[in-house]
C-alpha atoms as an extended CHARMM CRD file, in Angstrom:
* protein
*
       268  EXT
         1         1  ILE       CA             -6.8520000000       23.3920000000        0.4140000000  PROA      1               0.0000000000
         2         2  PRO       CA             -8.6270000000       23.5970000000       -3.1220000000  PROA      2               0.0000000000
         3         3  ALA       CA             -4.9860000000       24.4950000000       -4.4800000000  PROA      3               0.0000000000
         4         4  PHE       CA             -3.4970000000       21.4470000000       -2.7070000000  PROA      4               0.0000000000
         5         5  ILE       CA             -6.1600000000       19.2250000000       -4.0870000000  PROA      5               0.0000000000
         6         6  ALA       CA             -5.6290000000       20.3130000000       -7.5610000000  PROA      6               0.0000000000
         7         7  ALA       CA             -1.8420000000       20.1740000000       -7.5480000000  PROA      7               0.0000000000
         8         8  TYR       CA             -1.8080000000       16.6370000000       -6.1020000000  PROA      8               0.0000000000
         9         9  THR       CA             -4.6730000000       15.0750000000       -7.9280000000  PROA      9               0.0000000000
        10        10  GLY       CA             -3.5500000000       16.6370000000      -11.5180000000  PROA      10              0.0000000000
        11        11  GLN       CA             -6.5250000000       18.8130000000      -11.8900000000  PROA      11              0.0000000000
        12        12  ASP       CA             -6.9080000000       22.4450000000      -13.0940000000  PROA      12              0.0000000000
        13        13  ALA       CA             -7.0790000000       24.7120000000      -10.1680000000  PROA      13              0.0000000000
        14        14  SER       CA            -10.0700000000       26.3340000000      -11.7330000000  PROA      14              0.0000000000
        15        15  SER       CA            -11.7140000000       23.2340000000      -11.9340000000  PROA      15              0.0000000000
        16        16  VAL       CA            -11.7120000000       22.3640000000       -8.2870000000  PROA      16              0.0000000000
        17        17  ALA       CA            -14.5730000000       24.0990000000       -5.9810000000  PROA      17              0.0000000000
        18        18  LEU       CA            -13.6730000000       26.4790000000       -3.1200000000  PROA      18              0.0000000000
        19        19  LEU       CA            -15.2580000000       26.3800000000        0.4130000000  PROA      19              0.0000000000
        20        20  ASP       CA            -18.9160000000       27.5900000000        0.5860000000  PROA      20              0.0000000000
        21        21  TYR       CA            -19.1660000000       30.3670000000        2.8200000000  PROA      21              0.0000000000
        22        22  SER       CA            -22.5420000000       31.6640000000        1.5080000000  PROA      22              0.0000000000
        23        23  GLY       CA            -24.6990000000       29.7850000000        3.9210000000  PROA      23              0.0000000000
        24        24  LYS       CA            -26.2820000000       31.6140000000        6.5950000000  PROA      24              0.0000000000
        25        25  ASN       CA            -25.7170000000       29.0400000000        9.3570000000  PROA      25              0.0000000000
        26        26  GLN       CA            -22.0510000000       28.0100000000        8.4110000000  PROA      26              0.0000000000
        27        27  LEU       CA            -21.3710000000       26.1290000000       11.4200000000  PROA      27              0.0000000000
        28        28  ASN       CA            -23.9310000000       23.5630000000       10.6810000000  PROA      28              0.0000000000
        29        29  SER       CA            -23.0050000000       23.2290000000        6.8890000000  PROA      29              0.0000000000
        30        30  ASN       CA            -20.6330000000       20.9400000000        4.9820000000  PROA      30              0.0000000000
        31        31  PRO       CA            -17.7460000000       22.8210000000        4.3460000000  PROA      31              0.0000000000
        32        32  PHE       CA            -16.5840000000       20.1550000000        1.8310000000  PROA      32              0.0000000000
        33        33  LYS       CA            -19.8520000000       19.1290000000        0.1620000000  PROA      33              0.0000000000
        34        34  PHE       CA            -18.2080000000       19.9720000000       -3.4260000000  PROA      34              0.0000000000
        35        35  TYR       CA            -15.6750000000       17.2470000000       -3.2230000000  PROA      35              0.0000000000
        36        36  ILE       CA            -17.2470000000       14.2200000000       -5.0380000000  PROA      36              0.0000000000
        37        37  PRO       CA            -15.3500000000       10.6570000000       -4.1710000000  PROA      37              0.0000000000
        38        38  LYS       CA            -13.8630000000        8.9060000000       -6.8420000000  PROA      38              0.0000000000
        39        39  PRO       CA            -14.6660000000        5.2070000000       -7.1360000000  PROA      39              0.0000000000
        40        40  ASN       CA            -12.3900000000        2.5380000000       -5.9160000000  PROA      40              0.0000000000
        41        41  TRP       CA            -12.0980000000       -0.8660000000       -7.3200000000  PROA      41              0.0000000000
        42        42  ARG       CA            -11.1630000000       -4.4300000000       -7.0580000000  PROA      42              0.0000000000
        43        43  ILE       CA            -10.6400000000       -6.5380000000      -10.5380000000  PROA      43              0.0000000000
        44        44  THR       CA             -9.8530000000      -10.1110000000      -10.6460000000  PROA      44              0.0000000000
        45        45  TYR       CA             -9.8380000000      -12.1810000000      -14.0250000000  PROA      45              0.0000000000
        46        46  ASN       CA             -9.3040000000      -16.0170000000      -14.2580000000  PROA      46              0.0000000000
        47        47  GLY       CA            -10.3510000000      -16.5490000000      -17.8910000000  PROA      47              0.0000000000
        48        48  LEU       CA             -7.1910000000      -16.7160000000      -19.5950000000  PROA      48              0.0000000000
        49        49  SER       CA             -6.3710000000      -20.4170000000      -18.8250000000  PROA      49              0.0000000000
        50        50  LYS       CA             -9.5640000000      -21.1780000000      -20.8550000000  PROA      50              0.0000000000
        51        51  LEU       CA             -8.0440000000      -19.5170000000      -24.1820000000  PROA      51              0.0000000000
        52        52  PRO       CA             -6.3280000000      -21.9260000000      -26.4870000000  PROA      52              0.0000000000
        53        53  VAL       CA             -3.3400000000      -20.3800000000      -26.6400000000  PROA      53              0.0000000000
        54        54  PHE       CA             -2.6620000000      -20.8190000000      -23.0500000000  PROA      54              0.0000000000
        55        55  LYS       CA             -4.7580000000      -23.7340000000      -22.1690000000  PROA      55              0.0000000000
        56        56  SER       CA             -2.2310000000      -26.3640000000      -23.0930000000  PROA      56              0.0000000000
        57        57  LEU       CA              0.3610000000      -24.9060000000      -20.8210000000  PROA      57              0.0000000000
        58        58  PHE       CA             -1.6180000000      -23.5690000000      -17.8530000000  PROA      58              0.0000000000
        59        59  ASN       CA             -3.9930000000      -24.8180000000      -15.3380000000  PROA      59              0.0000000000
        60        60  THR       CA             -4.8230000000      -21.4360000000      -13.9370000000  PROA      60              0.0000000000
        61        61  VAL       CA             -3.8440000000      -17.6090000000      -14.9950000000  PROA      61              0.0000000000
        62        62  VAL       CA             -5.1190000000      -15.1820000000      -12.5680000000  PROA      62              0.0000000000
        63        63  VAL       CA             -4.7450000000      -11.2080000000      -12.9470000000  PROA      63              0.0000000000
        64        64  GLY       CA             -5.8390000000       -8.6460000000      -11.1090000000  PROA      64              0.0000000000
        65        65  SER       CA             -5.8250000000       -4.8770000000       -9.9740000000  PROA      65              0.0000000000
        66        66  SER       CA             -7.0970000000       -2.7340000000       -7.2340000000  PROA      66              0.0000000000
        67        67  TYR       CA             -7.4460000000        0.8840000000       -6.0640000000  PROA      67              0.0000000000
        68        68  THR       CA             -8.1800000000        2.6520000000       -2.8120000000  PROA      68              0.0000000000
        69        69  GLY       CA             -8.1170000000        6.1510000000       -2.3430000000  PROA      69              0.0000000000
        70        70  THR       CA             -9.2600000000        8.4880000000        0.5130000000  PROA      70              0.0000000000
        71        71  LEU       CA             -9.5030000000       12.1550000000        1.3750000000  PROA      71              0.0000000000
        72        72  SER       CA             -9.2670000000       12.8550000000        4.9090000000  PROA      72              0.0000000000
        73        73  MET       CA             -8.8350000000       15.2000000000        7.6740000000  PROA      73              0.0000000000
        74        74  ASN       CA             -8.3900000000       14.8470000000       11.4680000000  PROA      74              0.0000000000
        75        75  ALA       CA            -11.1030000000       17.4430000000       12.5160000000  PROA      75              0.0000000000
        76        76  PHE       CA            -12.1520000000       20.9510000000       11.5820000000  PROA      76              0.0000000000
        77        77  ASN       CA            -13.8350000000       23.5190000000       13.6740000000  PROA      77              0.0000000000
        78        78  SER       CA            -15.0350000000       27.2460000000       13.3630000000  PROA      78              0.0000000000
        79        79  SER       CA            -12.5720000000       30.0410000000       14.0190000000  PROA      79              0.0000000000
        80        80  LEU       CA            -13.5640000000       32.6720000000       16.9000000000  PROA      80              0.0000000000
        81        81  ALA       CA            -11.4130000000       35.1420000000       15.0350000000  PROA      81              0.0000000000
        82        82  TYR       CA            -13.3260000000       35.2010000000       11.9800000000  PROA      82              0.0000000000
        83        83  ASN       CA            -14.9820000000       38.2330000000       10.8560000000  PROA      83              0.0000000000
        84        84  ASP       CA            -17.0130000000       39.1780000000        7.9160000000  PROA      84              0.0000000000
        85        85  LEU       CA            -17.3360000000       43.1480000000        8.2240000000  PROA      85              0.0000000000
        86        86  ILE       CA            -19.5460000000       43.9080000000        5.3530000000  PROA      86              0.0000000000
        87        87  GLY       CA            -21.5590000000       40.5160000000        5.2800000000  PROA      87              0.0000000000
        88        88  VAL       CA            -20.5750000000       39.2680000000        1.8060000000  PROA      88              0.0000000000
        89        89  GLY       CA            -19.7450000000       35.6790000000        3.2480000000  PROA      89              0.0000000000
        90        90  PHE       CA            -15.9440000000       36.1050000000        3.0090000000  PROA      90              0.0000000000
        91        91  PRO       CA            -13.3170000000       36.5640000000        5.4770000000  PROA      91              0.0000000000
        92        92  SER       CA            -12.2500000000       40.0750000000        6.3160000000  PROA      92              0.0000000000
        93        93  PHE       CA             -9.7500000000       40.0400000000        9.2140000000  PROA      93              0.0000000000
        94        94  ILE       CA             -6.0050000000       39.3020000000        8.9450000000  PROA      94              0.0000000000
        95        95  ASP       CA             -3.9140000000       37.4180000000       11.3920000000  PROA      95              0.0000000000
        96        96  SER       CA             -1.0300000000       39.9100000000       12.1170000000  PROA      96              0.0000000000
        97        97  ASN       CA              1.2550000000       36.9050000000       12.7090000000  PROA      97              0.0000000000
        98        98  SER       CA              1.0040000000       35.2180000000        9.3500000000  PROA      98              0.0000000000
        99        99  GLY       CA             -0.5680000000       37.8480000000        7.3140000000  PROA      99              0.0000000000
       100       100  ASN       CA             -3.2300000000       35.5590000000        6.0200000000  PROA      100             0.0000000000
       101       101  TYR       CA             -7.1700000000       35.7380000000        6.2850000000  PROA      101             0.0000000000
       102       102  VAL       CA             -8.5500000000       34.1610000000        9.0890000000  PROA      102             0.0000000000
       103       103  PRO       CA            -11.2660000000       31.6840000000        7.5150000000  PROA      103             0.0000000000
       104       104  TYR       CA            -14.3560000000       30.4980000000        9.1230000000  PROA      104             0.0000000000
       105       105  PHE       CA            -13.3870000000       27.0730000000        9.1230000000  PROA      105             0.0000000000
       106       106  GLN       CA            -10.1540000000       26.0860000000       10.2990000000  PROA      106             0.0000000000
       107       107  VAL       CA             -8.6170000000       22.8170000000        9.0420000000  PROA      107             0.0000000000
       108       108  PRO       CA             -5.5420000000       21.5750000000       10.7990000000  PROA      108             0.0000000000
       109       109  ASN       CA             -4.4210000000       19.2370000000        8.1270000000  PROA      109             0.0000000000
       110       110  ILE       CA             -5.5550000000       17.2090000000        5.3060000000  PROA      110             0.0000000000
       111       111  THR       CA             -4.4160000000       13.9000000000        3.7580000000  PROA      111             0.0000000000
       112       112  ILE       CA             -4.8060000000       12.4490000000        0.1480000000  PROA      112             0.0000000000
       113       113  SER       CA             -3.8720000000        8.9210000000        0.1500000000  PROA      113             0.0000000000
       114       114  ASP       CA             -3.6490000000        6.5190000000       -3.0180000000  PROA      114             0.0000000000
       115       115  VAL       CA             -3.0830000000        2.8510000000       -2.7150000000  PROA      115             0.0000000000
       116       116  LEU       CA             -2.5920000000        0.4130000000       -5.9440000000  PROA      116             0.0000000000
       117       117  GLY       CA             -2.3170000000       -2.7420000000       -4.0490000000  PROA      117             0.0000000000
       118       118  PRO       CA             -1.7120000000       -4.0160000000       -6.4380000000  PROA      118             0.0000000000
       119       119  LEU       CA             -1.3650000000       -1.9440000000       -9.6970000000  PROA      119             0.0000000000
       120       120  PHE       CA             -0.8880000000       -5.0250000000      -11.4320000000  PROA      120             0.0000000000
       121       121  SER       CA             -0.6390000000       -8.8450000000      -10.4220000000  PROA      121             0.0000000000
       122       122  ILE       CA             -0.6030000000      -12.3310000000      -12.2070000000  PROA      122             0.0000000000
       123       123  ASP       CA             -0.5430000000      -15.8920000000      -10.6700000000  PROA      123             0.0000000000
       124       124  VAL       CA             -0.0520000000      -18.5570000000      -12.8600000000  PROA      124             0.0000000000
       125       125  ALA       CA             -0.0640000000      -22.5630000000      -12.3670000000  PROA      125             0.0000000000
       126       126  LEU       CA              1.8040000000      -24.5460000000      -15.2260000000  PROA      126             0.0000000000
       127       127  LYS       CA              0.8630000000      -27.8900000000      -16.1590000000  PROA      127             0.0000000000
       128       128  ASN       CA              4.3440000000      -29.2310000000      -14.9790000000  PROA      128             0.0000000000
       129       129  ASN       CA              3.5090000000      -28.4790000000      -11.4010000000  PROA      129             0.0000000000
       130       130  MET       CA              5.2000000000      -24.8310000000      -11.3650000000  PROA      130             0.0000000000
       131       131  THR       CA              3.8120000000      -22.0010000000      -10.0970000000  PROA      131             0.0000000000
       132       132  ALA       CA              4.9830000000      -18.1440000000      -10.6050000000  PROA      132             0.0000000000
       133       133  LYS       CA              3.5610000000      -14.9650000000       -9.6040000000  PROA      133             0.0000000000
       134       134  PHE       CA              4.4200000000      -11.4740000000       -9.8410000000  PROA      134             0.0000000000
       135       135  GLU       CA              2.7320000000       -8.1430000000       -8.2390000000  PROA      135             0.0000000000
       136       136  LEU       CA              3.4170000000       -4.4710000000       -8.6380000000  PROA      136             0.0000000000
       137       137  LYS       CA              2.1270000000       -2.2400000000       -5.6060000000  PROA      137             0.0000000000
       138       138  GLN       CA              2.3450000000        1.5010000000       -5.4550000000  PROA      138             0.0000000000
       139       139  GLN       CA              1.0470000000        3.7260000000       -2.7320000000  PROA      139             0.0000000000
       140       140  ARG       CA              1.3500000000        7.5300000000       -2.3110000000  PROA      140             0.0000000000
       141       141  SER       CA              0.3960000000        9.3980000000        0.8550000000  PROA      141             0.0000000000
       142       142  VAL       CA              0.4320000000       13.2370000000        0.8840000000  PROA      142             0.0000000000
       143       143  SER       CA             -0.4640000000       15.5500000000        3.6750000000  PROA      143             0.0000000000
       144       144  LEU       CA             -0.9420000000       19.4290000000        3.9920000000  PROA      144             0.0000000000
       145       145  SER       CA             -0.1510000000       20.7460000000        7.5150000000  PROA      145             0.0000000000
       146       146  LEU       CA             -1.8670000000       23.8760000000        8.0650000000  PROA      146             0.0000000000
       147       147  VAL       CA             -0.2370000000       24.2320000000       11.4290000000  PROA      147             0.0000000000
       148       148  ASP       CA              3.6970000000       24.5730000000       10.5310000000  PROA      148             0.0000000000
       149       149  TYR       CA              2.8240000000       25.0640000000        6.7090000000  PROA      149             0.0000000000
       150       150  GLN       CA              4.6030000000       22.0760000000        5.2510000000  PROA      150             0.0000000000
       151       151  VAL       CA              3.6740000000       19.3180000000        2.7780000000  PROA      151             0.0000000000
       152       152  SER       CA              4.8000000000       15.8840000000        3.8940000000  PROA      152             0.0000000000
       153       153  GLU       CA              4.5500000000       13.1600000000        0.8900000000  PROA      153             0.0000000000
       154       154  THR       CA              5.2610000000        9.4980000000        1.1530000000  PROA      154             0.0000000000
       155       155  LYS       CA              5.9940000000        7.3640000000       -2.0600000000  PROA      155             0.0000000000
       156       156  SER       CA              6.1220000000        3.5650000000       -2.1380000000  PROA      156             0.0000000000
       157       157  ARG       CA              6.6430000000        1.0530000000       -4.7640000000  PROA      157             0.0000000000
       158       158  GLU       CA              7.1900000000       -2.4800000000       -4.1280000000  PROA      158             0.0000000000
       159       159  TYR       CA              8.0380000000       -5.5340000000       -6.5660000000  PROA      159             0.0000000000
       160       160  VAL       CA              7.3820000000       -9.1460000000       -5.6870000000  PROA      160             0.0000000000
       161       161  PHE       CA              8.5530000000      -12.2940000000       -7.9050000000  PROA      161             0.0000000000
       162       162  GLY       CA              7.5780000000      -15.6500000000       -6.6730000000  PROA      162             0.0000000000
       163       163  LEU       CA              8.2120000000      -19.1940000000       -7.8130000000  PROA      163             0.0000000000
       164       164  GLY       CA              6.9570000000      -22.6480000000       -6.6320000000  PROA      164             0.0000000000
       165       165  TYR       CA              7.1600000000      -26.2720000000       -7.4790000000  PROA      165             0.0000000000
       166       166  ARG       CA              5.2010000000      -29.0860000000       -6.3060000000  PROA      166             0.0000000000
       167       167  VAL       CA              7.1880000000      -32.6630000000       -5.7150000000  PROA      167             0.0000000000
       168       168  ARG       CA              5.1880000000      -35.5020000000       -5.9060000000  PROA      168             0.0000000000
       169       169  GLY       CA              6.6660000000      -38.8730000000       -4.5200000000  PROA      169             0.0000000000
       170       170  LEU       CA             10.1240000000      -37.4420000000       -3.9410000000  PROA      170             0.0000000000
       171       171  LYS       CA             12.7810000000      -40.1530000000       -2.9740000000  PROA      171             0.0000000000
       172       172  LEU       CA             14.6170000000      -39.4070000000        0.0890000000  PROA      172             0.0000000000
       173       173  PRO       CA             18.4900000000      -40.3960000000        0.5120000000  PROA      173             0.0000000000
       174       174  PHE       CA             17.5430000000      -41.8590000000        3.9230000000  PROA      174             0.0000000000
       175       175  PRO       CA             14.6270000000      -43.1550000000        5.2700000000  PROA      175             0.0000000000
       176       176  ILE       CA             12.3900000000      -40.8740000000        7.5860000000  PROA      176             0.0000000000
       177       177  PHE       CA              9.8320000000      -42.4250000000        9.8800000000  PROA      177             0.0000000000
       178       178  GLY       CA             10.6000000000      -45.8440000000        7.7270000000  PROA      178             0.0000000000
       179       179  LYS       CA              9.7900000000      -44.1450000000        4.2340000000  PROA      179             0.0000000000
       180       180  LYS       CA             12.2260000000      -43.4400000000        1.4380000000  PROA      180             0.0000000000
       181       181  ILE       CA              9.5870000000      -41.9280000000       -0.7850000000  PROA      181             0.0000000000
       182       182  LEU       CA              7.0810000000      -39.0050000000        0.5440000000  PROA      182             0.0000000000
       183       183  GLU       CA              3.6060000000      -39.9440000000       -0.1310000000  PROA      183             0.0000000000
       184       184  ASN       CA              2.0220000000      -36.4950000000       -0.1540000000  PROA      184             0.0000000000
       185       185  ASP       CA              3.1350000000      -33.5750000000       -2.2600000000  PROA      185             0.0000000000
       186       186  LEU       CA              6.0720000000      -31.3100000000       -1.5170000000  PROA      186             0.0000000000
       187       187  ASN       CA              5.4440000000      -27.6680000000       -2.0110000000  PROA      187             0.0000000000
       188       188  ILE       CA              8.6480000000      -25.4710000000       -2.6510000000  PROA      188             0.0000000000
       189       189  LYS       CA              8.2340000000      -21.7220000000       -2.8880000000  PROA      189             0.0000000000
       190       190  VAL       CA             10.6740000000      -18.6960000000       -3.2130000000  PROA      190             0.0000000000
       191       191  ASP       CA              9.4370000000      -15.0760000000       -3.0300000000  PROA      191             0.0000000000
       192       192  VAL       CA             11.8320000000      -12.2120000000       -3.6350000000  PROA      192             0.0000000000
       193       193  GLY       CA             10.7400000000       -8.6920000000       -2.8910000000  PROA      193             0.0000000000
       194       194  LEU       CA             11.9740000000       -5.3850000000       -3.5470000000  PROA      194             0.0000000000
       195       195  ARG       CA             10.2610000000       -2.1280000000       -1.7590000000  PROA      195             0.0000000000
       196       196  ASP       CA             11.2900000000        1.3190000000       -1.9540000000  PROA      196             0.0000000000
       197       197  ASP       CA              9.8270000000        3.8740000000        0.5710000000  PROA      197             0.0000000000
       198       198  LYS       CA             10.6800000000        7.6360000000        0.6640000000  PROA      198             0.0000000000
       199       199  THR       CA              9.2030000000       10.5160000000        2.7200000000  PROA      199             0.0000000000
       200       200  THR       CA              9.8550000000       14.1640000000        1.6300000000  PROA      200             0.0000000000
       201       201  ASN       CA              8.9460000000       17.2430000000        3.4610000000  PROA      201             0.0000000000
       202       202  THR       CA              8.3670000000       20.4980000000        1.5880000000  PROA      202             0.0000000000
       203       203  PHE       CA              8.4070000000       23.7370000000        3.8100000000  PROA      203             0.0000000000
       204       204  ILE       CA              5.9210000000       26.1140000000        1.8580000000  PROA      204             0.0000000000
       205       205  ALA       CA              7.6560000000       29.2560000000        3.3970000000  PROA      205             0.0000000000
       206       206  ASN       CA             11.1760000000       28.7550000000        1.8340000000  PROA      206             0.0000000000
       207       207  MET       CA             10.1640000000       25.9840000000       -0.7470000000  PROA      207             0.0000000000
       208       208  GLN       CA             12.7890000000       23.5700000000        0.4600000000  PROA      208             0.0000000000
       209       209  ASP       CA             12.3780000000       19.9940000000        0.0180000000  PROA      209             0.0000000000
       210       210  VAL       CA             13.9640000000       17.5230000000        2.7320000000  PROA      210             0.0000000000
       211       211  VAL       CA             14.0760000000       14.0400000000        2.3990000000  PROA      211             0.0000000000
       212       212  SER       CA             13.0540000000       12.9260000000        5.9940000000  PROA      212             0.0000000000
       213       213  ARG       CA             13.0260000000        9.1900000000        6.1070000000  PROA      213             0.0000000000
       214       214  GLY       CA             12.8780000000        6.2970000000        3.6380000000  PROA      214             0.0000000000
       215       215  GLN       CA             14.6860000000        2.9970000000        2.6310000000  PROA      215             0.0000000000
       216       216  LYS       CA             15.1260000000        0.2060000000        0.2260000000  PROA      216             0.0000000000
       217       217  VAL       CA             14.2790000000       -3.3090000000        1.4500000000  PROA      217             0.0000000000
       218       218  VAL       CA             15.0010000000       -6.2510000000       -0.4230000000  PROA      218             0.0000000000
       219       219  THR       CA             13.6870000000       -9.5990000000        0.7860000000  PROA      219             0.0000000000
       220       220  ILE       CA             14.0890000000      -13.3310000000        0.1470000000  PROA      220             0.0000000000
       221       221  SER       CA             11.6740000000      -15.9180000000        1.5870000000  PROA      221             0.0000000000
       222       222  PRO       CA             12.1200000000      -19.5480000000        0.5750000000  PROA      222             0.0000000000
       223       223  THR       CA              9.7870000000      -22.1420000000        2.0960000000  PROA      223             0.0000000000
       224       224  ILE       CA              9.4610000000      -25.8860000000        2.0410000000  PROA      224             0.0000000000
       225       225  ASP       CA              5.7040000000      -27.2000000000        3.1410000000  PROA      225             0.0000000000
       226       226  TYR       CA              4.8600000000      -30.9190000000        3.5040000000  PROA      226             0.0000000000
       227       227  LEU       CA              1.5630000000      -32.3040000000        4.7770000000  PROA      227             0.0000000000
       228       228  VAL       CA              2.6300000000      -35.3640000000        6.6970000000  PROA      228             0.0000000000
       229       229  SER       CA             -1.3310000000      -35.9880000000        7.2560000000  PROA      229             0.0000000000
       230       230  GLN       CA             -4.4910000000      -34.3340000000        7.4840000000  PROA      230             0.0000000000
       231       231  SER       CA             -3.6240000000      -33.1250000000       10.8630000000  PROA      231             0.0000000000
       232       232  LEU       CA              0.1280000000      -32.4580000000       10.7690000000  PROA      232             0.0000000000
       233       233  THR       CA              1.9030000000      -30.0570000000        8.6510000000  PROA      233             0.0000000000
       234       234  LEU       CA              5.6590000000      -29.4660000000        8.4440000000  PROA      234             0.0000000000
       235       235  ARG       CA              7.2010000000      -25.8730000000        7.2830000000  PROA      235             0.0000000000
       236       236  PHE       CA             11.0170000000      -25.2260000000        6.9000000000  PROA      236             0.0000000000
       237       237  PHE       CA             11.2710000000      -21.6480000000        6.3750000000  PROA      237             0.0000000000
       238       238  TYR       CA             13.9390000000      -18.8650000000        5.8790000000  PROA      238             0.0000000000
       239       239  ASN       CA             13.6590000000      -15.0490000000        5.6860000000  PROA      239             0.0000000000
       240       240  ARG       CA             16.1950000000      -12.4330000000        4.8130000000  PROA      240             0.0000000000
       241       241  SER       CA             15.7790000000       -8.9520000000        4.8760000000  PROA      241             0.0000000000
       242       242  GLN       CA             18.5180000000       -6.1880000000        4.1990000000  PROA      242             0.0000000000
       243       243  THR       CA             17.5610000000       -2.0300000000        4.5610000000  PROA      243             0.0000000000
       244       244  ILE       CA             19.2370000000        0.4440000000        2.9290000000  PROA      244             0.0000000000
       245       245  PRO       CA             18.2960000000        3.9650000000        4.1620000000  PROA      245             0.0000000000
       246       246  TYR       CA             18.0560000000        7.0610000000        2.3590000000  PROA      246             0.0000000000
       247       247  VAL       CA             19.0640000000        9.2940000000        5.5130000000  PROA      247             0.0000000000
       248       248  SER       CA             22.3560000000        9.6870000000        7.0460000000  PROA      248             0.0000000000
       249       249  ASN       CA             20.9580000000        9.3340000000       10.5170000000  PROA      249             0.0000000000
       250       250  SER       CA             19.8090000000        5.5790000000        9.9930000000  PROA      250             0.0000000000
       251       251  PHE       CA             21.9020000000        2.5610000000        9.5580000000  PROA      251             0.0000000000
       252       252  PRO       CA             21.6360000000       -0.2430000000        7.0520000000  PROA      252             0.0000000000
       253       253  ILE       CA             20.2490000000       -3.2560000000        8.8360000000  PROA      253             0.0000000000
       254       254  THR       CA             20.0610000000       -7.0020000000        7.7670000000  PROA      254             0.0000000000
       255       255  THR       CA             17.9120000000       -9.4530000000        9.5230000000  PROA      255             0.0000000000
       256       256  SER       CA             17.8000000000      -13.4480000000        8.8720000000  PROA      256             0.0000000000
       257       257  SER       CA             15.4850000000      -15.8330000000       10.4210000000  PROA      257             0.0000000000
       258       258  GLY       CA             14.6370000000      -19.3680000000       10.1370000000  PROA      258             0.0000000000
       259       259  GLY       CA             13.2910000000      -22.5760000000       11.2740000000  PROA      259             0.0000000000
       260       260  LEU       CA             10.9950000000      -25.4240000000       11.3990000000  PROA      260             0.0000000000
       261       261  THR       CA              7.1500000000      -24.9800000000       12.0310000000  PROA      261             0.0000000000
       262       262  LEU       CA              4.9260000000      -27.7510000000       13.1310000000  PROA      262             0.0000000000
       263       263  ARG       CA              1.0300000000      -27.3780000000       12.8350000000  PROA      263             0.0000000000
       264       264  PHE       CA             -0.9260000000      -29.6910000000       14.3790000000  PROA      264             0.0000000000
       265       265  MET       CA             -4.8800000000      -29.7530000000       13.7360000000  PROA      265             0.0000000000
       266       266  PHE       CA             -7.0480000000      -31.2460000000       16.3780000000  PROA      266             0.0000000000
       267       267  ALA       CA            -10.2710000000      -32.5630000000       14.7440000000  PROA      267             0.0000000000
       268       268  GLN       CA            -12.9880000000      -34.6450000000       16.4270000000  PROA      268             0.0000000000
């Protein structure tokens, strides 16, 4: 476990503490007390639009970043086969099947998860009623199984691009509800996304890497929103998603959906 943590957190193996077997009552002690959690963060800054170089072009400029990391295991228990023959606090019994020492604590698996959601994002609103956004998200989850001795690693990266435009007083080619000019704003948005997921299993016994699952997903989602009144909102939408798998036992999939949504809010 310490070697696994060192390898997948970019540390020197000598700097990651081993489990503590020196306690007299090991069953009630915390075997992972040397592992100190790292800070998570969420940063949002909206002061760029106040700078003179941006003030004449943008109404708002919001940039952000966030990180969430976890180190977890499902459970751990004490081994009935553990034996310390000379009383030095270390295992002295070797399993005849695996050839490994039987430790005091048995951990079936341990998982490291790093989520940068997003690593970087920027959302701007221009003076000409246009909006734009960009997001870069990254995620990695790596799990060590001490039951079948393999490492499963999933990496994900996603790009999201968005454009929008707010139209005021749109002239219609034909009257709707007796009106040829829309009184309220018409919001048009288009989001395009690209996500790349890949899962690799590493079998420690023969050091073989196998891609077990994964796909590239391309999405496009245009929407048109119009506020008819304070109670009624119309939304025209279209979603298209194309999946390109990495493995041969999966097939490319393309899904499309669209329609009209009416939302009515009841208020006293």
